[in-house]
Coordinates of C-alpha atoms and ligand atoms in Angstrom, one line a residue:
X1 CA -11.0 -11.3 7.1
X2 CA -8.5 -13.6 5.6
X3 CA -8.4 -11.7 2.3
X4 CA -7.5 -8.4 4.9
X5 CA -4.7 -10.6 5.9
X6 CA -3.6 -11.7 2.5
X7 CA -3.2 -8.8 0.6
X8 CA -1.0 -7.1 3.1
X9 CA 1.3 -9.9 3.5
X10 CA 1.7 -10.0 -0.5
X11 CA 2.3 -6.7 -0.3
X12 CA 5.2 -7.1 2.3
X13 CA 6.4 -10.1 0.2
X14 CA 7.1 -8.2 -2.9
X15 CA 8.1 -4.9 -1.5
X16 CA 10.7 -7.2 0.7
X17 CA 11.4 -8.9 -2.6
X18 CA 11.4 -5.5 -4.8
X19 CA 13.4 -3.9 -2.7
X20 CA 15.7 -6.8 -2.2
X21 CA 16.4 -7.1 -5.9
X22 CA 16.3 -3.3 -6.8
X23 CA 19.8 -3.3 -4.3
X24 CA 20.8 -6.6 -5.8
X25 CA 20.9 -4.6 -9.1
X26 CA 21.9 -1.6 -8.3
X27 CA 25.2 -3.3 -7.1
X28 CA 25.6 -5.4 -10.1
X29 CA 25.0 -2.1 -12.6
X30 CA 27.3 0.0 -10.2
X31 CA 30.4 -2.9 -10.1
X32 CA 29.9 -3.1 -13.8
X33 CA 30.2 0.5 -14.4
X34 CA 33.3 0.7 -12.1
X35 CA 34.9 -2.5 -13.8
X36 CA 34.4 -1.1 -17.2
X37 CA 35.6 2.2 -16.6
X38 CA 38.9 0.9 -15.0
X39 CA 39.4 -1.6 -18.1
X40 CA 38.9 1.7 -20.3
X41 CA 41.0 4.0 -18.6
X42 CA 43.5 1.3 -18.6
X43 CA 43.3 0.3 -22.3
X44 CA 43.5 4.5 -22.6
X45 CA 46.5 5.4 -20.3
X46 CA 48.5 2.0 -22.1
X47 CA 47.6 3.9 -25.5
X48 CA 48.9 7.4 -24.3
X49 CA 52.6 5.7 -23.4
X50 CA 52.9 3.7 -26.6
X51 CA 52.0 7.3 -28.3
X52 CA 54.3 9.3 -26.0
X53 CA 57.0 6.4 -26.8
X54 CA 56.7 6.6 -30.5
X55 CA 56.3 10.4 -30.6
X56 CA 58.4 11.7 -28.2
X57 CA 61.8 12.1 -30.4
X58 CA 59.5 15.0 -32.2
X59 CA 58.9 16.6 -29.2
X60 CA 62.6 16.7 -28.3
X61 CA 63.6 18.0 -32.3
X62 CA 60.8 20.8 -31.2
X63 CA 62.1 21.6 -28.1
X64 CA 66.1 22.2 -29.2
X65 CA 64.3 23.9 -32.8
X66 CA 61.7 25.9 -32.4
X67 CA 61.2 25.3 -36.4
X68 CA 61.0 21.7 -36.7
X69 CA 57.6 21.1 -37.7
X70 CA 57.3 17.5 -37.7
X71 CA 55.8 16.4 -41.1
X72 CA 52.1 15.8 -41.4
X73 CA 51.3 12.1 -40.9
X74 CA 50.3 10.2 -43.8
X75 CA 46.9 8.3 -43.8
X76 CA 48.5 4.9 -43.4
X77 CA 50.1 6.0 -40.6
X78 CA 47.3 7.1 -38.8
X79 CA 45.9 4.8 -35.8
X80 CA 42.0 5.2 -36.7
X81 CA 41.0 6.2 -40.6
X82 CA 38.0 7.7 -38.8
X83 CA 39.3 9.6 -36.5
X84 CA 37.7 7.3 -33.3
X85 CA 41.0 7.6 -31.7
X86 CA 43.1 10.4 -31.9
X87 CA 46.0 12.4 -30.6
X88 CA 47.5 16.1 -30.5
X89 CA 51.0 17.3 -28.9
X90 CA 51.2 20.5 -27.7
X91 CA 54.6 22.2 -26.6
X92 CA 55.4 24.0 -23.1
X93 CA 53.6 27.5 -24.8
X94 CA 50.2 25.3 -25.9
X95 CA 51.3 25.3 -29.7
X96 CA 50.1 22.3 -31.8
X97 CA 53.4 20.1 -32.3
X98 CA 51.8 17.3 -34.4
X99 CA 48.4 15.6 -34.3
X100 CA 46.8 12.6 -35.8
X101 CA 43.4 14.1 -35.8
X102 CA 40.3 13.7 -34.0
X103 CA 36.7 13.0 -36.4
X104 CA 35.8 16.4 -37.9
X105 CA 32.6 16.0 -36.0
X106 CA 34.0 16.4 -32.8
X107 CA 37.2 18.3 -33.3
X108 CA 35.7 21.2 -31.7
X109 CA 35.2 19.9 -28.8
X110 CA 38.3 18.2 -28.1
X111 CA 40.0 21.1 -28.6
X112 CA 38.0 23.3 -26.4
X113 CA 38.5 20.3 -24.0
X114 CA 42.6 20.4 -24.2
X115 CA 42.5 24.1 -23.9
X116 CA 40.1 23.5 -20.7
X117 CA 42.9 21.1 -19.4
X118 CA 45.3 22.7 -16.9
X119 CA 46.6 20.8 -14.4
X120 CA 48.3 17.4 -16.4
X121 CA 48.6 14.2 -13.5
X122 CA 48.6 11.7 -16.6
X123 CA 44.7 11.6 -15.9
X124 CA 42.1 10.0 -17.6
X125 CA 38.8 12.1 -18.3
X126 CA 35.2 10.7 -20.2
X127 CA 33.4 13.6 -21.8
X128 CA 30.3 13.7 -23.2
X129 CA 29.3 16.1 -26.4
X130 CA 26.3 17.1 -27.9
X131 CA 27.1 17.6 -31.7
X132 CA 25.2 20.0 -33.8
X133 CA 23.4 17.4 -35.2
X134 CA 21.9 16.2 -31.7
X135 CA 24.1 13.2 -31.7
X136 CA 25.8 12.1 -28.7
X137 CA 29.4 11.5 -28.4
X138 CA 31.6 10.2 -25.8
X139 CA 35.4 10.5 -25.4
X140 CA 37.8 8.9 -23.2
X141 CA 40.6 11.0 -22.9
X142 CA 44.3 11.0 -21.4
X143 CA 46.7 13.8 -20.7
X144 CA 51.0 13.2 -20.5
X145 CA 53.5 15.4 -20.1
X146 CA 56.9 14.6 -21.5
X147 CA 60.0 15.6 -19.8
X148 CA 63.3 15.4 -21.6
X149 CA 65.7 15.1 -18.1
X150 CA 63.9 17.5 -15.7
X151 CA 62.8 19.9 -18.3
X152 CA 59.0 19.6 -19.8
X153 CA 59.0 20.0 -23.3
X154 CA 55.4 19.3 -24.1
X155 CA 52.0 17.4 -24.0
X156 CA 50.4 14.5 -25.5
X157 CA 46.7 14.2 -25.3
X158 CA 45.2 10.9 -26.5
X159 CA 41.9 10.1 -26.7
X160 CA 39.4 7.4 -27.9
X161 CA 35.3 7.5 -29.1
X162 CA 33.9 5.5 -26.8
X163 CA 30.0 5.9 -27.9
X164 CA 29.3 2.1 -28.8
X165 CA 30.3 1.1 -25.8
X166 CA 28.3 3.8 -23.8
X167 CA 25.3 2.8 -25.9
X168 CA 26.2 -1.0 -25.3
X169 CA 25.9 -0.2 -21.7
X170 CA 23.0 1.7 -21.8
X171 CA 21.4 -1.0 -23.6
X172 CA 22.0 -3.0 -20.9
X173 CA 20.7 -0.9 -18.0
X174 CA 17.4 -1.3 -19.9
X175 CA 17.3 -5.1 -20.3
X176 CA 18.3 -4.8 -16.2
X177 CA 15.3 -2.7 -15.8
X178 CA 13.0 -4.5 -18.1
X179 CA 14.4 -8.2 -16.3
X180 CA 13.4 -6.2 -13.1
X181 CA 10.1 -5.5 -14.0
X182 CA 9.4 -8.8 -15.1
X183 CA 10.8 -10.5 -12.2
X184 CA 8.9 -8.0 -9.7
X185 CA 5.7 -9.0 -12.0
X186 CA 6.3 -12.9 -11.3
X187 CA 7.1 -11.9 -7.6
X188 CA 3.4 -10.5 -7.0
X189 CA 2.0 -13.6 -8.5
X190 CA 4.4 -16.1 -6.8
X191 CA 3.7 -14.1 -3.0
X192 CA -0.3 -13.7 -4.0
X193 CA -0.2 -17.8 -4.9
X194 CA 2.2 -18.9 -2.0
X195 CA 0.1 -16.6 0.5
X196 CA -3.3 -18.5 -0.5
X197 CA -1.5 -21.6 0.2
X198 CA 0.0 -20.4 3.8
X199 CA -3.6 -19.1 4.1
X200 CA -5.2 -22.7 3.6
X201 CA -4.7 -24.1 6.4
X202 CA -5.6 -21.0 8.9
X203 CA -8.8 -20.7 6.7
X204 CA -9.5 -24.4 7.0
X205 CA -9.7 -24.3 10.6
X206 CA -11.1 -21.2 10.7
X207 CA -14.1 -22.5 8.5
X208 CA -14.0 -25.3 11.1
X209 CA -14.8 -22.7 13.9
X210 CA -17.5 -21.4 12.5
X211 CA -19.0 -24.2 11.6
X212 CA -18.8 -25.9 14.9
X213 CA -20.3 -22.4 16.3
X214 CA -22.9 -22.3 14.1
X215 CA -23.7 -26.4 14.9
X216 CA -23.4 -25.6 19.0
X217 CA -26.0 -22.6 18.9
X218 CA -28.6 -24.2 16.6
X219 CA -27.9 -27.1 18.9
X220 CA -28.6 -25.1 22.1
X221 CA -32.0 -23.6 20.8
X222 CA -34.2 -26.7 21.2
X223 CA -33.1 -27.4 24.8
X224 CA -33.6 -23.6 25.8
X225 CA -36.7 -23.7 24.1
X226 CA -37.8 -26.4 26.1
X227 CA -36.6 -25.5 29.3
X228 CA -38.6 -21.8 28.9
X229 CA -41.4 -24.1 27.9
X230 CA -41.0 -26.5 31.3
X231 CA -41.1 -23.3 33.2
X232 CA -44.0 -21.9 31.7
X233 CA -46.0 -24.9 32.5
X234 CA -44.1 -25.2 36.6
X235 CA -45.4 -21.5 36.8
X236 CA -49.3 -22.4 35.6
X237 CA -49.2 -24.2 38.9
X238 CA -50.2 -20.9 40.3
X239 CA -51.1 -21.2 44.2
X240 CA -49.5 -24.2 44.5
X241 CA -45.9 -23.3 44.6
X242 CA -44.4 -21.1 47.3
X243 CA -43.6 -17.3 46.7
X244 CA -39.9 -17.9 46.8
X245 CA -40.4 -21.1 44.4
X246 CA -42.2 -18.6 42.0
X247 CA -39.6 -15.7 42.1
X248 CA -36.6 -18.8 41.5
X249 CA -38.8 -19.3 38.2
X250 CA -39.0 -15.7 37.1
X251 CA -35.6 -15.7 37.7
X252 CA -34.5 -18.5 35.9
X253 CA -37.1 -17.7 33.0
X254 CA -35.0 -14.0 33.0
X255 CA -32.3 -16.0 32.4
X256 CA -33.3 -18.2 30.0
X257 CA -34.7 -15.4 27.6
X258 CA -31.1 -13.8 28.4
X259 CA -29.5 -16.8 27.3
X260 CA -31.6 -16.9 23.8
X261 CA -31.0 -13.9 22.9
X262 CA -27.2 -14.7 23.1
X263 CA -27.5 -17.9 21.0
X264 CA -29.7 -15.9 18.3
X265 CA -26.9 -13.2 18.4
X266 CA -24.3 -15.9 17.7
X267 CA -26.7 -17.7 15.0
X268 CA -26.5 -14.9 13.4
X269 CA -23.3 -13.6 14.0
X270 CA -22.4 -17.4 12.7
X271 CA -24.7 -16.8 9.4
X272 CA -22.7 -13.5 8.6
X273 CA -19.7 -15.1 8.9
X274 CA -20.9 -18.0 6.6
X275 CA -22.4 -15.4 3.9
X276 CA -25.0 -17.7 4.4
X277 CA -27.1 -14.4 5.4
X278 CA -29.9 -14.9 2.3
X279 CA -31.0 -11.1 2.3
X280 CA -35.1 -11.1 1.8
X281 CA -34.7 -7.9 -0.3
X282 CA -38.4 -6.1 -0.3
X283 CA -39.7 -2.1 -0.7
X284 CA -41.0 -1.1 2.9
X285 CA -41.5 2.5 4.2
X286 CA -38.6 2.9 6.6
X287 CA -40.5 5.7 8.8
X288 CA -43.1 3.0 9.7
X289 CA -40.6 0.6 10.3
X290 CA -38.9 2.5 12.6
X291 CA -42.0 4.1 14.6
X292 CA -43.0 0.6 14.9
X293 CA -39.0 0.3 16.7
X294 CA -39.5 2.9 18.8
X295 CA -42.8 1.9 19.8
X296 CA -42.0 -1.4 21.3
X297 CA -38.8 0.5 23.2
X298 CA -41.0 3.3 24.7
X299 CA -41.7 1.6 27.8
X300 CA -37.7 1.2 28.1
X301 CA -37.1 4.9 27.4
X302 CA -40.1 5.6 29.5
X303 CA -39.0 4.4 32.4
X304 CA -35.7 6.5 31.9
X305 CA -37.6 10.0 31.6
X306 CA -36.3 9.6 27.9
X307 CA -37.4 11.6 25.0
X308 CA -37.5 9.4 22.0
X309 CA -38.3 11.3 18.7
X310 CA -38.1 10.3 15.1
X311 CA -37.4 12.5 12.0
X312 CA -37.2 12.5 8.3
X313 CA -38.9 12.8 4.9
X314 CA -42.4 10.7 5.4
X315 CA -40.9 8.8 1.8
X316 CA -38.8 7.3 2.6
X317 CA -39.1 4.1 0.9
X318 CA -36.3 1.1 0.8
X319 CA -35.5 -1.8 -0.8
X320 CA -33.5 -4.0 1.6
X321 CA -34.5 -6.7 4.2
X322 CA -36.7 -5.7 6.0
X323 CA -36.2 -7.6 9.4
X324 CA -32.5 -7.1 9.3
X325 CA -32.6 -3.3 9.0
X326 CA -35.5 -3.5 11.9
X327 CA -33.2 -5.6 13.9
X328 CA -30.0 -2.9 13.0
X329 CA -32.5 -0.1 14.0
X330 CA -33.4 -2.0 17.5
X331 CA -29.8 -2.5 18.3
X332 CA -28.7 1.6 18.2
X333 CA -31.9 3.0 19.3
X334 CA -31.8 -0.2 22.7
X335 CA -27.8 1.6 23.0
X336 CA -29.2 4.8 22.8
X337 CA -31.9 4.5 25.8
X338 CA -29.4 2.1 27.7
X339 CA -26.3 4.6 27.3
X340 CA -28.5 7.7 28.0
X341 CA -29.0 9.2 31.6
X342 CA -32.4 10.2 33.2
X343 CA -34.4 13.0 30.8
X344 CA -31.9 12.8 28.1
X345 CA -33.0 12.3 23.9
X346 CA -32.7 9.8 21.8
X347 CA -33.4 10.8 18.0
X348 CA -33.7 9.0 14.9
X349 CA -33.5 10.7 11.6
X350 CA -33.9 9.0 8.3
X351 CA -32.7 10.8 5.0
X352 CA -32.5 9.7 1.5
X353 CA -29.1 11.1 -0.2
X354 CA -28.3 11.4 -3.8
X355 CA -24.7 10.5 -5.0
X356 CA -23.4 9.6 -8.6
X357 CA -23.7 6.1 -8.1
X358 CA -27.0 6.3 -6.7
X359 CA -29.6 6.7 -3.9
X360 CA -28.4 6.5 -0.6
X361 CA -30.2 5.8 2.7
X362 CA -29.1 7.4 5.3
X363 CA -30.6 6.3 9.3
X364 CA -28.7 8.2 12.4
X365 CA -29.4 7.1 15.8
X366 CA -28.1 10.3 17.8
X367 CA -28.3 10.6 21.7
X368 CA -27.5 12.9 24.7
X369 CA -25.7 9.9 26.3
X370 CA -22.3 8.9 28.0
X371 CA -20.4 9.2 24.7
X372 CA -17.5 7.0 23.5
X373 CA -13.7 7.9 23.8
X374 CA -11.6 8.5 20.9
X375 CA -9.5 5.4 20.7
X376 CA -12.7 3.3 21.6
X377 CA -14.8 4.0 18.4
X378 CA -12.9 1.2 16.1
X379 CA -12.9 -1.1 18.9
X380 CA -16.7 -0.9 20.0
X381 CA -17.5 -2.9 16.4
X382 CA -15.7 -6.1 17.8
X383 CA -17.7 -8.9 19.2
X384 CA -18.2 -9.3 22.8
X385 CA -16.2 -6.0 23.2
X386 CA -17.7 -3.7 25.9
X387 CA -16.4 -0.3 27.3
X388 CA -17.4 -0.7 30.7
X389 CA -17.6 -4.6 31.5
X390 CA -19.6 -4.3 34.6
X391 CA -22.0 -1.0 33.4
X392 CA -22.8 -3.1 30.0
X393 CA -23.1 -6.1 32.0
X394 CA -25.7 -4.4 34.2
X395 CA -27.6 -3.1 31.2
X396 CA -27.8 -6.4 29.8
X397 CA -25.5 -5.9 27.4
X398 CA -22.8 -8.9 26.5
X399 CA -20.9 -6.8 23.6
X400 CA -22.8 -8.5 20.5
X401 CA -25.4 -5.8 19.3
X402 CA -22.7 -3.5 17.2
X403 CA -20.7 -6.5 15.7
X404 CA -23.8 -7.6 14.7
X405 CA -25.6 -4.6 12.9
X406 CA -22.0 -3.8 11.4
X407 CA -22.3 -7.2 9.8
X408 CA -25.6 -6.6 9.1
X409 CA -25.2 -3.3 7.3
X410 CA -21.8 -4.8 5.6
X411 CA -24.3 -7.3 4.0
X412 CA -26.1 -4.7 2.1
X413 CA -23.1 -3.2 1.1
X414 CA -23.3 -0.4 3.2
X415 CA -20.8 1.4 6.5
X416 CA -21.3 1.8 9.5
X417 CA -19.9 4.7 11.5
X418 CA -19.7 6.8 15.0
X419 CA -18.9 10.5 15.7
X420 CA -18.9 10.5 19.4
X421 CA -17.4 13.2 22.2
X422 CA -17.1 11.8 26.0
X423 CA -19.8 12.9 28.1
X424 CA -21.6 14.2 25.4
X425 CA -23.5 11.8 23.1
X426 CA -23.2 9.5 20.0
X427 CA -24.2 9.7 16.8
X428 CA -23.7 6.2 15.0
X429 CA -24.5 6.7 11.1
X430 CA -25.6 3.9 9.0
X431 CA -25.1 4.2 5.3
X432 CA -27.2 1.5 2.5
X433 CA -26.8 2.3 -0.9
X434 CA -30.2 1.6 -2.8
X435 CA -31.1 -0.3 -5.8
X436 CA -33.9 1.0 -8.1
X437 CA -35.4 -1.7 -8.4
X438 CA -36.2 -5.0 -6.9
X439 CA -33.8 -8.1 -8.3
Ligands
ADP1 P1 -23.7 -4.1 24.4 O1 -24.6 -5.3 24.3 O2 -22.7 -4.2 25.5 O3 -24.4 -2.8 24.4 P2 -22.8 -3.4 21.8 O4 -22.0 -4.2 20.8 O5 -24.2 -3.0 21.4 O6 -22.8 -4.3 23.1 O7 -22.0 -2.2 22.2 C1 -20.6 -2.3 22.5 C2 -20.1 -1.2 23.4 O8 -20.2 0.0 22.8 C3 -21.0 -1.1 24.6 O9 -20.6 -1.9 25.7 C4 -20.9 0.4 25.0 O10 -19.8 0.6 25.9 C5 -20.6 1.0 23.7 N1 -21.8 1.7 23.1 C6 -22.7 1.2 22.2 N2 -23.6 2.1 21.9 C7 -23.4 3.2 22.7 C8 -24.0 4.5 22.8 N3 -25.1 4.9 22.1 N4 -23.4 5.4 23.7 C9 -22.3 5.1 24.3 N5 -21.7 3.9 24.3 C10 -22.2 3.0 23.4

């Protein structure tokens, strides 16, 4: 049960933690993309007036001559050997003034860019080009226009290769992923180790629990036992007690038998919880087993006008334990006569199934009964729960019998199940798978 608990909470802790740390990251990679775009575009639009400083006396000789042609810049000159950052002035009618040029790689593309470019607010733009050769490049560009008094005489664009630094950055959001990955990794571990330890102490006293219920109802057999035994010998009497003094003693020997039957339930109930269940696994037919069931409940179903019928392949052999299946097969088919009104059925069919991990025994205990509600067919599995207190109460029924075969069965490794409708019957299903052969 603990391990039910555990899992969950470790998985609240790390999605908590994942998701904690996912937004954590996402606002340190967004900050630094916003940081580093505003230190580029800053470093670019400081470029573009130094440019539009130097250059700009060209422009004006353009403007006054239409044919000055400014001479073509030598490579000394030139601001980047390789072209990585680059320049071209245009004039008002889009006519190439003067350019130190872009990388012959990409000079296509800038130019289809500027020609792109209509409205000039001295913006800054990063484009991204595939080059024939599947590389990827990216630009930072800047756009100016130069006035000489209120008149426009032309355009610088500037621009700078800003792969590395793209790539750089790139780089990075992998390490950030890889570093969250990692710490998510060391998360689960941390939340599975720290939720054993929370778990410790809960377990501890739950262990303690069990133990002291296990102690109190092995304790509480030897004086029933005893007492059943005093009354036995009272009642041997015979004609010398009263009438009333003999019906107090079949009452109180009711209620002793009543009262072992709970303890046994709890012994058990205490074993399961232990796993100190020590299945006694043996081959037995399971259609005698359960004619022998049904015989010993007859006179119950008898005196209900009950039909009680048993189905299934005459084969059908098991290997399991033997009195613990007898005792799952007493608990349904007792329900079935106890939640079954005058003349009703109570059927039990045994199947062997083949799946592809195995053989699979199949026992279902179907009635003609009250049924079970919907949102009562999880809840029916709990100990000492009970639909109707009073009617359960009556039947002698304390709310033990299903916690108790659904242990049981759980102990073979099998499920148990219900598919009920109110007012008209249950089926409870009881799955086992089967080992070939004995251990
Ligand atoms: P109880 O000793 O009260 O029968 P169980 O654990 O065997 O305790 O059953 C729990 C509750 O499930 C019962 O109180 C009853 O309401 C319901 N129940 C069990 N078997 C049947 C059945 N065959 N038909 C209808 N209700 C059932």
């Amino acid at each position: 049960m603990l391990n039910k608990i555990r899992t969950p909470l470790t998985l609240l802790y790390i999605t908590s933690m994942g998701l904690f740390s996912l937004v954590i990251i996402g606002i340190i990679f967004a900050g630094l993309n916003w940081v580093l775009y505003i230190e580029r575009s800053d470093e670019i639009k400081a470029l573009t007036i130094a440019i539009c400083d130097e250059q700009k006396n060209e422009l004006i000789k353009h403007f006054y001559d239409a044919n000055y042609r400014p001479g073509v810049i030598l490579e000394d000159d030139r601001r980047d050997i390789r072209g990585q950052i680059f320049y071209c002035i245009y004039d008002n009618n889009k006519q190439l003034v003067k350019t130190d040029p872009p990388n012959a790689a990409f000079q296509a593309a800038v130019v289809d860019t500027i020609n792109k470019w209509d409205e000039v607010s001295d913006d800054v733009r990063k484009e991204t080009y595939i080059l024939p050769d599947g590389q990827e490049v990216t630009l930072m560009m800047s756009a100016k226009r130069l006035y000489q008094g209120n008149n426009s005489i032309g355009t610088v664009y500037v621009g700078k290769d800003i792969t590395a630094y793209e790539q750089i950055f790139h780089k990075m959001i992998l390490w950030l992923i890889l570093i969250y990955i990692i710490f998510w990794l060391m998360t689960a571990v941390i939340g599975y180790i720290m939720s054993g330890r929370v778990m410790k102490p809960i377990k501890d006293s739950i262990d303690r629990q069990r133990e002291f219920f296990a102690d109190a109802s092995h304790e509480l057999r030897t004086p029933l036992a005893i007492l059943l035994a005093s009354v036995e010998v009272v009642e041997e009497e015979g004609e010398k007690i009263s009438v009333f003094s003999r019906q107090v003693l079949l009452d109180m020997k009711d209620e002793i038998h009543k009262t072992v039957k709970i303890v046994d339930n709890l012994l058990t109930l205490a074993h399961i919880d232990e796993k100190n269940i020590k299945l006694v696994r043996e081959e037995f037919s399971l259609k005698s087993l359960a004619a022998q069931v049904i015989h010993s409940l007859s006179p119950l179903a008898n005196a209900k006008n009950l039909k009680l019928c048993l189905e299934g392949e005459e084969a059908v052999n098991v290997v399991a334990d033997r009195n613990l299946i007898k005792q799952v097969l007493f608990i349904l088919i007792e329900n079935g006569i106890k939640y079954t009104s005058e003349a009703g059925s109570v059927t039990v069919c045994l199947e062997s199934l083949c799946s592809e991990h195995g053989k699979i025994l199949k026992i279902s205990v179907n009635d003609t009964g009250i049924g079970i509600e919907q949102d009562q067919k999880e809840s029916i599995f709990e100990r000492f729960y009970r639909v109707d207190k009073t009617r359960s109460k009556e039947l002698g029924g304390v709310g033990l019998g299903l916690a108790i075969a659904k242990g049981i069965v759980e102990c073979h490794g099998g499920t148990i199940t219900v598919e009920s409708e109110w007012g008209r019957g249950s089926r409870f299903i009881v799955l086992i798978p089967q080992r070939d052969n004995l251990e």
